[in-house]
Structure formats: structure tokens, C-alpha cells
Amino acid sequence: MQTSAQLQEQLHTLHRKSYPAYKSLKGRYRFPQYILSIDHVQGDPFASPSHISLYIPHKDAGFPSGYYKDKLTQTTLSDYLIRRFEQQTNHYSFQAKGSGKSGLISVSHCGQEVLSRTACEITDKEIIVRFFIGFPANGRTINAPELEKILFTFLPASVENSFFYKNINPVHLENSIFLAEDQEFIRKSLKEKNLVAFVADNSILPRESGVSQRPMKHSVAFSSPESLRVSLTLPHKGKITGMGIPCGITLIVGGGYHGKSTLLNALELGVYNHILEDGREYVITDETALKLRSEDGRFIKDTDISMFINDLPNKKDTHCFTTEDASGSTSQAAGIVEGIEAGSHLFLLDEDTSATNFMVRDEFMQKVIRREKEPITPFLQRARSLYEEGGISTILVAGSSGAFFHIADTIIQMDNYHPVDITAPTKELCKNYPLSESLSPDFHMPDSKRIMTKAAPAKSRGRNYFGKEIARTQERLKVKVHGKDGFSLGKQEIDLRYLEQITDSEQTAALGLLLKYACEHLIDGKRTLREIVEFLNKELEQKGLEVFSEEESIPGGYAVPRIQEIYSCFNRYRRR
């Protein structure tokens, strides 16, 4: 390992040389309070910026050991520190001048949810920080003084104000750690109290805008109905009250613009911990909850959808169903079966984004189209069995069909963003509007043993030694991330737009990393999808994302996804 003084000398010798000479800087350098590692140097000033890591020993950083005693506190502290580091570096990004990405200092931008990221990792010995710097150049000629300014002025100041306990607000940090421990306490309390979700009184559920997840100012605070109010005594905050949503089938109804979808959106993101002052800090949902919707045109492979679809006119086997272009109803049926395979104990559905013919068939339609002519068994007829035989609860937002009232255990009306428990009067009213008897095939929980296969290899044309044109197989896979919406793996696009619980593009990047690793190392035509995903998830929990990276040191820019999103991603990978 070299010293910071030696790095400075090298920079002086590189000034005005051709840009590739920057690659000689790769390595580790000891600064007074941390180690700087230049892990990867970009090829030119217009390419993706260089990968940088910092290693700060705990004895220098000075944080109380109780703040990184387990995975929960490590993730929370890491999140707090990387947010602070981003704020500090934003003052200096592009202050060093040059061409292309010269002077860029790029640190992970965190949203309202607390995620485990490669941008900041805490081990037993040290804090590891990963980010990106655009090495400065004029054209493609090295501008070393500008990089010296970044590494020896901007960076030390940012690190000093971000990663040393003596320089931060200890009360704010303590409150963040305490909040995470309180959130985890609520999550564990759900099972004990037979609940699938908890929404604290005075929560702020509406968001600032369609492009901002910050809480809306001057919005209506949440207040729970008395019949559903639950009291919890948290380790740090003490006693809080809120609405407990019990296991079973819960229906959320109400007029338009009264807050039905706002509540559901808060519940679907309640699988994550949230930061202080988000407004949804104490909105906690079963961590396996899965938001489902129809996805016209999605890929389905070897999935047993017979629970919902049978006796197709083309005689296609729905116990092992495959299609390249699913309809809305078929895609939603597959989504539920795949959710069962992923271990979800709670399904979240919104009537607005569901296939109508999958959700319900009214009495008149049943008389016009006889049962033997309709291959779809609607969700209305399966929700009760999913709960009683599969232990899977449902929270459903409905606004048009009254049929769901009959199967609901709990009915919540949203009235100007205030929830009202209308279960008892609605159940009385249901007696005046009985559902007609409707026969449906026997219910069975699917037992998935699907073998995972690869996509057909992409082919390109080439010529052999004699000049004859031949097909040439392209084996190398490259991942390109398209924000939260998906990524390309080789020639194939994996569309994740409808996985609404992906909250950060870094989760999408991690899913691309995992799928690439699986294609190159695990998918052999023998292992099942479940075996592959469970293996990946176990490695993730024990070793982190670094084990899946081809690079010597994994860069920043990745966030750990839930196992539900790993399953969902792999199910959308179009394969043979």
C-alpha cells in the first residue's frame, strides 16, 4: 500500500499525458484517517466514471458499537451515512473542471426507504464506502491538478463531515437507529397479534406529487377506526396506536379521490423501513407482501395456473402453462401462483389495475355464458380458499363490484382519507343481495418444481476460414439497467415496470447482476427455479452482493432486493 504523498507525486507526473495513463493510479493509498482505493479507472472522460472505495476503521470513525451490532443497525447506520455523504459531495460535484464527466462525484441517491446498499457497508472492523469520480481531462489529455483538488481537498472535507461521529448530530443519528428498532418490533408484533399490517395514527400517507415520494404538506393525518385500533408499546418511542389490519380478506372501498389507492400504496411499501419524517415511518406490512396486477404481454413459463384457468378451447395444459404473450387475466393468475412459490403470505390488489374477468363474474354474465364455456375461475371464488387452506391473506381495493363484500372479513371505507370500519352494517346489507351459487373446480395449492432453463442463444453472422457465411453464437452477457423499469441482459429486455415494490434503480441493477450470475453459473437444465433463487438469496444474506460480481471489488450502485422481486424478475426472463 502506498501513501497519499506518493499518490500526489504520481499525479504530478501524469499531468498532460494521454488519458489511459490514469490507469497507473489503480491501487490503495493510506490517508491520515482512511484508506483510499482506486478500484477501476474509466477509459476516457466520456465513459462511465471511475470506481472509488474508502475504508475507515471503527476506532477512527468513533461510532458507538451498539449502532452496528446486528444487520438491522448496520443497514440503518449505512443508510444514514451515505445520505450524509451524498449531501456533502453534492457541493463539490463538477467543481473540478474538464471534458465529459470530468469532476463528477457520484454517490448513491437514497429515497424514502432504507435499503441495504453496496454504497456503504459496515463490517466488524471498518466502514466501507463506494462511489464514483469522473477523472478530469481536457479533451483526452489528463488534467491532474483538478483530480488532485478532488482527492486532496473536496474528498477529505466530505469524509470528515460524513463518517466521523464527532462531526454529526448524535441525537438525529440515535433517533434513526431507535426508529429502525421500533419498526422491527412492530414487524415482529404483526404475527403475534394475527395482523398483516399496521398503520399508526397521525401517519401522513399522501405523497408530494407523482414524481416525489416526500410527504405531502398540509395533508390529512391518518386516524384509525376504534374497532380496528391496536396499541403497541415500542422499545424506544413507547406507546403508539394505529389501525391493525387482521389476517384474512380485507376490502378497502370508498369514492374516488378519498384515499383508497393512497392507503394501498403505503401498505405495499410498508415491507421496507422508512426514514425519519417520511410520514409512513410506522406503516408496517408483512415483509412477504406482494403487490399484484395484470400485465398484458408478459412471458409465462411452465406455471400451474389451473387454480384459476382450466379447460381451454385449444386443450392447452394449464397445469404446466407457457406463453410468450399472456392476456391480462392469465398474467394475473400466473402472478398469484408465482407469489405463492415466492413464499408470500399477503397479496395486495387494486381493482383498477386488475383484469376484470379475472377478478369477478357477475350473475347476469354467468347466465349468458355458462360455466362450462368459461375457463376462468375468478379470484372472487378463490380468495377464501387461499386464506383458509394456504394461509395467504388479501388486501383488495375495490370501487365497482359489490360481490367482494360477501367474501371480506374486514371492510374499510376511506372517507376523505379517514378509514371507517363498515364491516358489520355491510354484512347485514349483504343478506339482501345474496350471491348466486357458482360451481368452481376443486381448489389445490400448486406445488412448483419448474426447471430453470436459459434463453435461446443470440446468433450473429460471420464467415469461416474459407469465406463461407456461418451462424456464430454470442455467449457473453452484458447487463444494461434502464432505471427502475428493467434491464437488458445480452439481447433480451427484462421488463420490470409492473413490479411496483421495486423502489430504487439500484435494486433493478442488483436483479440484473443476480440473473446474469444465474445464467452463467447456475442454470443447467437440472436445477429448479426455486433451488436457484433460494441459493442466491442465501448467498445474499450471508455474503452480500459482492459474491456475484466479476470485479475485484464490487462498486457502489447496487441495493439488495427482496426474494419476492428475485422470483418475479426470474419469472419474466424469457427462456426456452
XYZ file of C-alpha atoms in Angstrom:
576
model
C 0.000 0.000 0.000
C 1.267 3.432 -0.954
C 0.896 6.702 0.916
C -1.187 9.735 -0.015
C 2.070 11.622 -0.662
C 3.086 9.015 -3.253
C -0.329 9.397 -4.931
C 0.273 13.138 -5.130
C 3.671 12.575 -6.752
C 2.143 10.229 -9.316
C -0.482 12.816 -10.208
C 2.243 15.401 -10.851
C 3.998 13.039 -13.274
C 0.735 12.234 -15.138
C -0.268 15.810 -15.866
C -0.895 16.427 -19.601
C -0.292 12.806 -20.529
C -2.780 10.782 -22.595
C -5.875 9.742 -20.635
C -5.081 5.972 -20.444
C -2.089 6.842 -18.226
C -4.603 7.367 -15.417
C -4.844 3.563 -15.157
C -1.480 3.502 -13.396
C -3.228 5.019 -10.348
C -5.156 1.843 -9.617
C -4.398 0.653 -6.099
C -4.696 1.595 -2.419
C -3.346 4.712 -0.703
C -3.179 5.460 3.013
C -4.557 8.857 4.026
C -4.383 10.072 7.650
C -7.833 8.766 8.659
C -8.839 6.369 5.895
C -7.594 4.234 3.028
C -8.471 5.380 -0.495
C -8.770 2.639 -3.104
C -8.941 3.366 -6.833
C -10.621 0.157 -7.995
C -11.337 0.857 -11.650
C -10.251 3.708 -13.918
C -12.506 4.812 -16.755
C -11.215 4.523 -20.309
C -11.827 8.150 -21.275
C -13.530 11.221 -19.773
C -16.814 10.386 -21.530
C -17.038 6.800 -20.224
C -18.665 5.613 -17.004
C -16.780 7.264 -14.113
C -14.025 5.587 -12.110
C -14.822 3.339 -9.126
C -13.545 4.551 -5.751
C -13.672 2.931 -2.303
C -12.864 4.240 1.165
C -12.015 2.146 4.229
C -12.489 3.879 7.592
C -11.584 1.906 10.754
C -14.174 1.977 13.532
C -11.547 3.228 16.010
C -11.180 6.369 13.872
C -14.850 6.792 12.947
C -15.839 6.580 16.616
C -19.450 5.400 16.331
C -20.901 3.544 19.349
C -20.614 -0.214 18.785
C -24.342 -0.591 19.545
C -25.051 1.241 16.293
C -23.656 -1.626 14.200
C -24.294 -4.611 16.462
C -26.504 -6.529 14.000
C -27.752 -6.476 10.417
C -30.615 -4.084 11.177
C -28.452 -1.435 12.831
C -25.665 -1.863 10.261
C -28.106 -1.219 7.406
C -29.621 1.762 9.221
C -26.252 3.338 10.042
C -25.002 2.735 6.487
C -28.123 4.403 5.088
C -27.698 7.393 7.388
C -24.023 7.830 6.472
C -24.430 7.514 2.714
C -27.236 10.111 2.742
C -24.943 12.490 4.618
C -22.025 11.762 2.281
C -24.168 12.481 -0.768
C -25.209 15.830 0.688
C -21.575 16.737 1.300
C -20.273 15.677 -2.124
C -23.105 17.464 -3.954
C -21.372 20.733 -3.061
C -18.235 19.618 -4.928
C -19.514 17.635 -7.905
C -18.281 19.194 -11.177
C -16.361 21.879 -9.250
C -13.259 20.349 -10.812
C -13.428 21.246 -14.492
C -12.807 19.352 -17.704
C -14.404 17.435 -20.573
C -17.232 14.905 -20.401
C -17.721 13.536 -16.881
C -14.651 15.328 -15.532
C -15.208 16.429 -11.943
C -18.288 14.277 -11.353
C -18.603 12.893 -7.817
C -21.482 10.431 -7.853
C -22.847 8.866 -4.653
C -25.962 6.694 -4.361
C -29.116 8.774 -4.037
C -31.383 7.243 -1.391
C -35.163 7.559 -1.447
C -37.580 7.390 1.476
C -36.939 3.683 2.103
C -33.957 2.266 3.990
C -32.184 -0.288 1.795
C -29.019 -2.327 2.137
C -26.642 -0.863 -0.477
C -23.139 -1.550 -1.727
C -22.548 2.223 -1.479
C -21.879 1.835 2.233
C -21.123 -1.389 4.064
C -20.261 -1.828 7.723
C -18.155 -4.780 8.839
C -16.825 -5.706 12.259
C -13.632 -3.726 11.570
C -14.487 -0.789 9.361
C -16.860 1.315 7.279
C -16.537 0.718 3.522
C -17.781 3.472 1.199
C -18.122 3.043 -2.584
C -18.817 5.806 -5.103
C -17.718 7.204 -8.467
C -15.448 10.022 -9.630
C -15.023 11.369 -13.159
C -11.270 11.765 -13.561
C -10.680 15.220 -15.131
C -9.202 15.805 -18.561
C -9.051 18.482 -21.215
C -10.215 16.621 -24.264
C -8.406 13.304 -23.700
C -5.398 14.899 -22.016
C -5.048 14.350 -18.264
C -5.734 17.351 -16.047
C -4.019 16.114 -12.881
C -4.329 19.317 -10.783
C -8.110 19.055 -10.991
C -8.070 15.423 -9.811
C -5.649 16.443 -7.049
C -8.210 19.044 -5.998
C -10.890 16.323 -5.737
C -8.785 13.730 -3.905
C -6.931 16.063 -1.534
C -9.437 18.882 -0.885
C -13.030 18.000 -1.750
C -12.971 14.361 -0.662
C -11.242 14.746 2.739
C -13.677 17.528 3.680
C -16.687 15.402 2.668
C -15.392 12.339 4.504
C -14.581 14.329 7.640
C -18.140 15.698 7.822
C -19.834 12.393 6.997
C -18.120 9.417 8.605
C -16.813 10.655 11.941
C -19.138 10.551 14.909
C -17.701 13.727 16.429
C -18.889 15.759 13.427
C -22.532 14.664 13.169
C -25.688 15.311 15.162
C -25.703 12.445 17.688
C -29.385 12.889 18.583
C -30.535 12.662 14.971
C -28.472 9.528 14.388
C -29.700 7.951 17.628
C -33.294 8.653 16.602
C -32.681 6.921 13.263
C -31.294 3.813 14.974
C -34.109 3.790 17.535
C -36.706 4.197 14.764
C -35.354 1.153 12.925
C -35.509 -0.943 16.094
C -39.071 0.227 16.743
C -40.054 -0.635 13.155
C -38.590 -4.096 13.537
C -40.507 -4.523 16.802
C -43.789 -3.709 15.026
C -42.948 -6.130 12.210
C -42.431 -8.943 14.697
C -45.587 -7.963 16.584
C -47.755 -8.452 13.481
C -47.549 -12.240 13.686
C -48.112 -12.258 17.426
C -51.301 -10.204 17.036
C -52.534 -12.071 13.914
C -52.150 -8.944 11.773
C -50.826 -8.434 8.253
C -50.298 -4.659 8.527
C -50.238 -1.737 10.939
C -50.819 1.953 10.138
C -50.025 4.308 13.008
C -52.286 7.182 13.942
C -51.063 10.564 12.645
C -49.198 8.953 9.733
C -49.030 11.082 6.574
C -49.816 8.777 3.654
C -50.273 11.114 0.627
C -47.121 11.916 -1.318
C -45.963 15.316 -2.519
C -46.510 14.560 -6.221
C -46.388 11.831 -8.833
C -42.620 12.323 -9.136
C -41.820 12.870 -5.452
C -42.138 10.398 -2.608
C -41.785 13.008 0.101
C -44.839 13.546 2.329
C -47.488 15.991 1.152
C -47.634 19.172 3.197
C -50.915 20.087 4.913
C -52.436 16.674 4.161
C -54.946 14.791 6.314
C -53.277 12.789 9.084
C -54.328 9.151 9.419
C -56.615 8.198 12.279
C -57.669 4.603 12.887
C -61.267 3.466 13.456
C -61.887 2.485 17.066
C -62.863 -1.086 16.191
C -59.511 -1.708 14.465
C -57.320 0.336 16.805
C -54.303 -1.506 18.198
C -51.931 -0.294 20.902
C -48.242 -1.181 20.870
C -45.504 -0.286 23.344
C -42.319 0.213 21.342
C -38.811 -0.179 22.840
C -37.923 3.485 22.286
C -40.941 5.574 21.291
C -43.192 3.952 23.882
C -46.923 3.565 23.370
C -48.411 4.189 19.917
C -51.816 3.423 18.473
C -52.916 2.681 14.952
C -55.045 0.574 12.673
C -54.250 -3.130 12.699
C -55.360 -4.985 9.582
C -56.132 -8.576 10.601
C -55.232 -11.705 8.673
C -57.902 -12.798 6.209
C -59.592 -10.885 3.402
C -59.688 -7.105 3.785
C -61.635 -4.884 1.408
C -60.817 -1.176 1.038
C -63.663 0.781 -0.562
C -64.787 4.380 -0.954
C -65.442 7.055 -3.514
C -62.883 8.293 -5.983
C -60.125 10.540 -4.587
C -60.878 9.536 -0.983
C -57.552 7.740 -0.399
C -58.083 4.044 -1.244
C -55.062 3.712 -3.527
C -53.005 6.010 -1.292
C -53.518 3.598 1.602
C -52.700 0.589 -0.580
C -49.545 2.274 -1.871
C -48.395 2.929 1.702
C -49.060 -0.711 2.569
C -47.150 -2.087 -0.425
C -44.077 -0.046 0.551
C -44.547 -0.956 4.208
C -42.381 -4.000 3.529
C -39.434 -1.574 3.892
C -38.340 0.581 6.808
C -38.683 4.319 6.175
C -36.607 7.293 7.238
C -37.498 9.863 9.878
C -40.146 12.419 8.875
C -41.321 10.327 5.911
C -44.832 10.239 7.351
C -45.019 6.468 6.907
C -42.370 5.527 9.484
C -44.874 3.393 11.364
C -46.704 1.895 8.384
C -45.526 -1.687 8.596
C -46.661 -4.567 6.366
C -45.915 -8.279 6.401
C -42.439 -8.433 4.837
C -43.562 -11.071 2.290
C -46.435 -8.932 0.933
C -46.676 -8.904 -2.860
C -48.486 -6.322 -4.992
C -50.154 -7.975 -7.990
C -51.608 -6.594 -11.200
C -52.384 -7.669 -14.741
C -49.539 -7.494 -17.262
C -50.678 -7.878 -20.852
C -47.975 -9.464 -22.987
C -45.765 -10.856 -20.223
C -43.892 -14.147 -20.516
C -45.038 -17.207 -18.521
C -43.104 -20.485 -18.350
C -44.282 -23.908 -17.069
C -46.620 -22.403 -14.460
C -49.547 -24.278 -12.901
C -52.407 -21.791 -13.330
C -55.112 -24.468 -13.128
C -56.316 -22.948 -9.855
C -57.776 -20.142 -11.972
C -57.822 -21.313 -15.597
C -58.977 -24.706 -16.935
C -60.498 -26.377 -19.983
C -59.095 -24.012 -22.595
C -60.693 -24.360 -26.058
C -57.291 -25.249 -27.567
C -56.875 -28.014 -24.915
C -53.629 -26.430 -23.700
C -52.466 -27.861 -20.365
C -52.854 -25.226 -17.648
C -51.047 -27.382 -15.069
C -47.827 -26.539 -16.917
C -48.687 -23.418 -18.868
C -46.341 -21.471 -21.124
C -46.990 -18.425 -23.264
C -44.915 -15.670 -24.825
C -47.800 -13.187 -24.746
C -50.132 -13.567 -21.771
C -53.516 -11.869 -21.514
C -54.364 -9.710 -18.514
C -56.254 -12.495 -16.722
C -53.632 -15.150 -17.467
C -50.790 -12.905 -16.313
C -52.561 -12.156 -13.036
C -53.272 -15.846 -12.443
C -49.585 -16.599 -13.018
C -48.572 -13.742 -10.721
C -50.546 -15.224 -7.827
C -49.142 -18.716 -8.341
C -45.620 -17.323 -8.611
C -46.247 -15.294 -5.433
C -47.187 -18.486 -3.612
C -43.941 -20.032 -4.829
C -42.030 -16.974 -3.549
C -43.438 -17.515 -0.051
C -45.803 -14.534 0.092
C -48.394 -14.552 2.882
C -50.193 -11.406 1.742
C -51.447 -10.325 -1.680
C -52.240 -6.668 -2.408
C -54.568 -5.944 -5.334
C -56.212 -2.865 -6.788
C -59.304 -3.376 -8.926
C -58.162 -0.533 -11.207
C -55.012 -2.419 -12.289
C -56.528 -5.904 -12.333
C -58.100 -7.817 -15.209
C -61.878 -7.515 -14.718
C -62.696 -11.013 -15.989
C -60.078 -12.465 -13.641
C -61.461 -10.763 -10.549
C -65.224 -11.394 -10.777
C -68.117 -12.612 -12.981
C -71.496 -11.136 -12.145
C -74.735 -13.121 -12.038
C -76.004 -11.927 -15.398
C -72.742 -12.845 -17.152
C -72.891 -16.308 -15.575
C -76.350 -16.811 -17.053
C -75.338 -15.602 -20.504
C -72.022 -17.515 -20.616
C -72.489 -20.919 -18.984
C -69.803 -22.235 -16.597
C -68.658 -24.966 -18.974
C -67.930 -22.282 -21.596
C -65.864 -20.117 -19.245
C -62.347 -21.409 -18.473
C -61.609 -18.724 -15.837
C -62.387 -19.275 -12.157
C -62.381 -15.680 -10.828
C -60.344 -14.555 -7.859
C -63.604 -13.908 -6.009
C -64.107 -17.673 -5.762
C -60.526 -18.457 -4.741
C -59.622 -15.771 -2.181
C -61.299 -17.601 0.705
C -59.548 -20.909 -0.085
C -56.200 -19.119 -0.456
C -56.559 -17.916 3.106
C -58.115 -20.948 4.766
C -56.013 -23.601 3.012
C -52.911 -21.648 2.053
C -52.652 -19.121 4.892
C -52.455 -16.269 2.361
C -54.323 -13.069 3.213
C -55.615 -10.498 0.725
C -55.995 -6.730 0.858
C -58.101 -5.566 -2.085
C -59.063 -2.069 -3.198
C -62.459 -2.210 -4.931
C -64.691 0.525 -6.323
C -67.108 -1.032 -8.782
C -68.159 -4.583 -7.840
C -70.155 -5.286 -4.699
C -69.529 -9.013 -4.923
C -66.340 -8.711 -2.872
C -68.301 -7.563 0.178
C -69.583 -11.105 0.594
C -66.144 -12.713 0.985
C -64.447 -9.962 3.028
C -63.621 -10.440 6.714
C -62.890 -6.737 7.194
C -64.326 -3.836 5.180
C -62.698 -0.406 5.441
C -64.274 2.639 3.811
C -61.941 5.530 3.066
C -63.805 8.795 3.624
C -61.703 11.888 2.883
C -58.561 9.922 3.819
C -60.149 8.740 7.083
C -60.730 4.964 7.409
C -64.114 3.804 8.698
C -64.833 0.197 9.681
C -68.120 -0.643 7.907
C -67.853 -4.428 8.242
C -70.944 -5.024 10.432
C -73.510 -2.863 8.566
C -72.228 -4.048 5.178
C -72.515 -7.703 6.166
C -76.137 -7.042 7.193
C -76.766 -5.429 3.822
C -75.213 -8.424 2.038
C -78.099 -10.574 3.294
C -80.423 -8.619 0.987
C -78.170 -9.191 -2.015
C -77.061 -12.837 -1.842
C -74.522 -14.131 -4.352
C -75.775 -16.794 -6.725
C -74.371 -20.276 -6.344
C -71.397 -20.765 -8.634
C -69.604 -24.053 -9.109
C -65.839 -23.964 -9.421
C -63.154 -26.650 -9.833
C -61.647 -28.129 -6.676
C -59.015 -25.947 -5.028
C -55.435 -27.142 -4.738
C -52.274 -25.284 -3.806
C -49.732 -25.509 -6.643
C -46.571 -27.498 -5.971
C -43.973 -25.933 -8.222
C -40.982 -27.933 -9.421
C -40.222 -25.875 -12.504
C -36.830 -26.496 -14.092
C -34.972 -23.261 -14.855
C -33.671 -23.002 -18.411
C -31.702 -20.412 -20.373
C -32.814 -18.174 -23.202
C -32.053 -19.345 -26.721
C -28.555 -18.068 -27.580
C -28.440 -14.992 -29.783
C -26.905 -15.598 -33.200
C -24.843 -13.366 -35.413
C -23.496 -13.926 -38.918
C -19.819 -14.398 -39.647
C -17.504 -16.088 -42.159
C -15.258 -19.090 -41.709
C -11.664 -19.529 -42.930
C -12.896 -20.250 -46.479
C -15.108 -17.174 -46.633
C -18.377 -19.078 -46.193
C -21.054 -17.313 -44.150
C -21.869 -19.119 -40.879
C -24.005 -18.521 -37.779
C -21.960 -17.562 -34.754
C -23.254 -17.851 -31.179
C -22.753 -14.900 -28.844
C -22.207 -16.169 -25.307
C -21.036 -13.118 -23.376
C -23.785 -11.467 -21.336
C -23.810 -7.791 -20.504
C -26.285 -6.004 -18.221
C -27.611 -2.539 -19.010
C -30.017 -1.029 -16.460
C -32.977 1.139 -17.508
C -33.798 2.823 -14.208
C -36.438 1.049 -12.127
C -38.248 -0.210 -15.228
C -35.958 -3.114 -16.078
C -32.667 -4.048 -17.713
C -31.248 -5.770 -20.744
C -29.286 -8.985 -20.399
C -27.437 -9.638 -23.604
C -30.015 -9.153 -26.365
C -33.033 -9.661 -24.110
C -35.042 -6.972 -22.328
C -36.386 -7.915 -18.883
C -39.429 -5.717 -18.238
C -39.963 -4.950 -14.529
C -42.268 -1.936 -14.902
C -45.138 -3.637 -13.118
C -43.164 -4.785 -10.084
C -44.414 -1.849 -8.064
C -42.466 -2.706 -4.902
C -39.128 -2.080 -6.603
C -38.430 1.341 -5.171
C -34.905 2.083 -6.417
C -32.993 1.590 -9.670
C -30.140 0.084 -7.634
C -32.441 -2.847 -6.798
C -33.005 -3.313 -10.534
C -29.232 -3.262 -11.076
C -28.827 -5.968 -8.422
C -31.519 -8.111 -10.074
C -29.579 -7.851 -13.333
C -26.412 -8.921 -11.514
C -28.182 -11.927 -9.959
C -29.812 -13.067 -13.204
C -26.513 -12.762 -15.084
C -24.773 -14.824 -12.407
C -27.508 -17.463 -12.541
C -27.308 -17.703 -16.344
C -23.533 -18.117 -16.270
C -23.144 -20.380 -13.227
C -26.397 -21.991 -12.039
C -28.904 -22.596 -14.827
C -28.098 -26.049 -16.176
C -31.483 -27.501 -17.132
C -31.497 -29.589 -13.929
C -31.976 -27.158 -11.051
C -35.454 -25.843 -10.342
C -36.272 -22.152 -10.255
C -36.872 -22.426 -6.516
C -33.489 -24.096 -5.902
C -31.687 -21.364 -7.836
C -33.477 -18.441 -6.201
C -33.179 -19.906 -2.700
C -29.438 -20.427 -3.262
C -28.990 -16.848 -4.454
C -30.981 -15.453 -1.542
C -28.974 -17.477 0.982
C -25.701 -16.224 -0.515
C -27.074 -12.677 -0.426
C -27.909 -12.914 3.262
C -24.587 -14.490 4.233
C -22.078 -12.826 1.895
C -23.784 -9.869 0.237
C -23.868 -8.830 -3.420
C -20.080 -8.840 -3.727
C -20.021 -12.610 -4.224
C -21.896 -12.206 -7.537
C -19.624 -9.543 -9.025
C -16.966 -10.312 -11.621
C -14.910 -7.334 -10.465
C -12.205 -7.496 -7.809
C -14.300 -5.204 -5.637
C -17.983 -4.618 -6.199
C -18.742 -0.948 -6.949
C -21.498 1.183 -5.489
C -24.776 1.327 -7.353
C -26.489 -1.848 -6.085
C -29.221 -2.329 -3.466
C -30.398 -5.688 -2.131
C -33.840 -6.740 -3.461
C -36.340 -8.916 -1.596
C -36.672 -12.589 -2.507
C -40.140 -11.799 -3.920
C -38.599 -9.455 -6.501
C -35.896 -12.009 -7.359
C -38.591 -14.583 -8.135
C -40.598 -12.008 -10.107
C -37.551 -10.992 -12.148
C -36.572 -14.568 -12.971
C -40.157 -15.366 -13.962
C -40.041 -12.569 -16.548
C -36.811 -13.809 -18.104
C -37.827 -15.223 -21.496
C -36.242 -18.635 -21.790
C -36.550 -21.830 -23.771
